[in-house]
Amino acid sequence: MRTWITTGRGAMASEDELIEQRLAKRERLLSMSDAYPARVSRTHTAAEAVRAFLDAGEVENQVAVTVVGRVTAQRVMGKAAFLDLRDQGGRIQLHFRRDALDDFEHLDLVDLGDFLEVTGSVFRTRMGEVTVAVASWRVITKALRPLPDKFHGLSDIEARYRQRYLDLIANERSREIAFTRSRVVSAIRRFFLDRDFLEVETPVLQDHAGGAAARPFLTHHNALDRDLYLRISLELHLKRLLVGGFERVFEIGRVFRNEGISYRHNPEFTLLESYEAYADYHDVARMLEELLAYVAQDVLGATELVHGEHTISLAPPFARITYRQALLDHTGIDLDAHRSVESLTQVALERGVRPDEGASWGTVLDALMSEFVEPNLIQPTFIFDYPTELSPLAKRKVDDPAVVERWELFALGYELANAYSELNDPVDQRERMAEQAAKKSGGDEEAEVADEDFLVAIEHGMPPAGGLGIGVDRVVQLMTGERSLREVILFPTMRERQGERPHEHPGDAGDAAEVDAARTDVSE
RNA sequence: GGGCCCGUAGCUCAGUGGCAGAGCAGUGGACUUUUAAUCCAUCGGUCCUCGGUUCGAAUCCGAGCGGGCUCACCA
């Protein structure tokens, strides 16, 4: 009868039985009325109902409410029952009495997880809980699968990520993180809009995945019979908009990098990039200080936050140190004294850092920074003036062409943001893209590709500008105090489970055939 | 990708070579102010998968799958 319900992990008798019982209750509900009405009433949320009762001086039978939500607990005592009803913002207790309800017995058809619409008046129980004395009620959604344990919740981390909806039902902390993330993104957006930045959207599907050093995902457009890459950054299109005359633009968007998955890395993550004409990287640094302080104040109500054993202060100004000085301070290496790969590799080896075969000067520097400097940058710290070799899109320092006007902001030992005085000399840009292209053909999969269309764009003139990139997920991590990136991403990328198939639905066999036919049509 | 740890009922977990267990949820019963309601009874298992050792494997061994932590690369 119900062969179309699968457990998703192969048939398991007892789970099937639970579903079977709930299906039978659904049938009984449907035979009496609708268990899935399209329209429901609601006069108060749970929190509003409590508030209204308090505001009315806690007089019983005075405050009439209609509330809706999910049943999360049932305490049935023969001729009376208490149910907990939860909505997005809170929970309220319901009291059902046999002598007050014709349909009291129909509570047998209600399971944990069902949604109810309930009308009644608010009172306070002997035990002190504000409660709705139910005068009428109905099921507005019958659930077929049981919820996680009402007391222990859902603690299996894999289940929490794969079935985040259960995590959100069971774990208050997961809800908090999701709310905080939303507030962080809203605050960031408001900050830029308030400063007259134009919010734009640029292509995810691109001919060249440029603007960062990372391996892209490849996809295919059927009608054009053409491969496309998923973007790895927002940079090159936003700069085209500077050429087009916009002076302040930003985008908050998902980018995709075809790299390892870990608690610090998800293949798709949210990047914010902004570009401001006639600003330089010092201006951008000051703006970022204001931004982070603003977001922290807005979301947390303070510019200090506790993250594990550390108390982080986001009150401007942040520490500033040059790349060269930071390396000198933490390793004793003066990069100006080791301008050749051979010399630098030698001092790296002396400190136990073994660069990859054929590593370039910049790559060795990067390894030294990652090993000795970055982990120590707990309080927000700007590292200024990067080696040109590592920064093909940033403007050179006038007094030292081996260094560019670029900074990265670190906190808690990892990178939060990255900014340049943007390179707008098309001749220099063309040369540096050519260098990257040479590296790429030399086997460096993360080297940038030359983007001719972009070069043509800036040959029309791009104004001097300061650009910024922020890892939004990491800002959320910072603001929530979470250690794992997967806790701040609602649906983190997971491996495919072995033998897992999409849940089947009625008529699946026929639908599948139609889909196949449709595909054939498209490919012709 | 390397190292370490984990995978037992819908959920949370015991069980480390000898009959597959508990609490919650479910089902039946008692109970008209409970709140992890309580009490009685009861249903529920591919012990992740495959192979091996053994008279006998959830337990020991090997391989695989999935997950967590960690190291390396990346934001």
mmCIF file of C-alpha atoms in Angstrom, chain A residues 44-46 48-54 56 58-67 92-93 119-125 129-134:
data_model
loop_
_atom_site.group_PDB
_atom_site.id
_atom_site.type_symbol
_atom_site.label_atom_id
_atom_site.label_comp_id
_atom_site.label_asym_id
_atom_site.label_seq_id
_atom_site.Cartn_x
_atom_site.Cartn_y
_atom_site.Cartn_z
ATOM 1 C CA HIS A 44 -0.834 35.580 17.916
ATOM 2 C CA THR A 45 2.542 33.919 17.817
ATOM 3 C CA ALA A 46 3.377 31.906 20.907
ATOM 4 C CA GLU A 48 2.682 37.318 21.466
ATOM 5 C CA ALA A 49 0.048 35.215 23.193
ATOM 6 C CA VAL A 50 2.080 35.140 26.395
ATOM 7 C CA ARG A 51 2.759 38.862 26.080
ATOM 8 C CA ALA A 52 -0.918 39.655 25.550
ATOM 9 C CA PHE A 53 -1.859 37.675 28.663
ATOM 10 C CA LEU A 54 0.710 39.498 30.774
ATOM 11 C CA ALA A 56 -3.956 42.064 30.227
ATOM 12 C CA GLU A 58 -3.108 37.898 33.753
ATOM 13 C CA VAL A 59 -6.882 37.848 33.977
ATOM 14 C CA GLU A 60 -8.171 34.441 32.901
ATOM 15 C CA ASN A 61 -10.734 34.039 30.101
ATOM 16 C CA GLN A 62 -9.950 37.548 28.870
ATOM 17 C CA VAL A 63 -7.322 36.933 26.198
ATOM 18 C CA ALA A 64 -8.572 34.922 23.234
ATOM 19 C CA VAL A 65 -5.934 33.676 20.829
ATOM 20 C CA THR A 66 -5.517 31.471 17.807
ATOM 21 C CA VAL A 67 -2.016 30.037 17.625
ATOM 22 C CA ILE A 92 3.396 27.816 24.325
ATOM 23 C CA GLN A 93 1.615 25.134 26.297
ATOM 24 C CA THR A 119 -8.126 28.617 19.515
ATOM 25 C CA GLY A 120 -8.710 29.305 23.186
ATOM 26 C CA SER A 121 -8.157 31.665 26.053
ATOM 27 C CA VAL A 122 -4.957 32.160 27.959
ATOM 28 C CA PHE A 123 -4.532 31.276 31.628
ATOM 29 C CA ARG A 124 -1.772 30.375 34.039
ATOM 30 C CA THR A 125 -1.603 26.836 35.390
ATOM 31 C CA GLU A 129 2.975 28.185 33.082
ATOM 32 C CA VAL A 130 1.078 30.477 30.735
ATOM 33 C CA THR A 131 -1.176 28.139 28.770
ATOM 34 C CA VAL A 132 -3.935 28.191 26.174
ATOM 35 C CA ALA A 133 -7.163 26.564 27.368
ATOM 36 C CA VAL A 134 -8.189 24.978 24.099
#
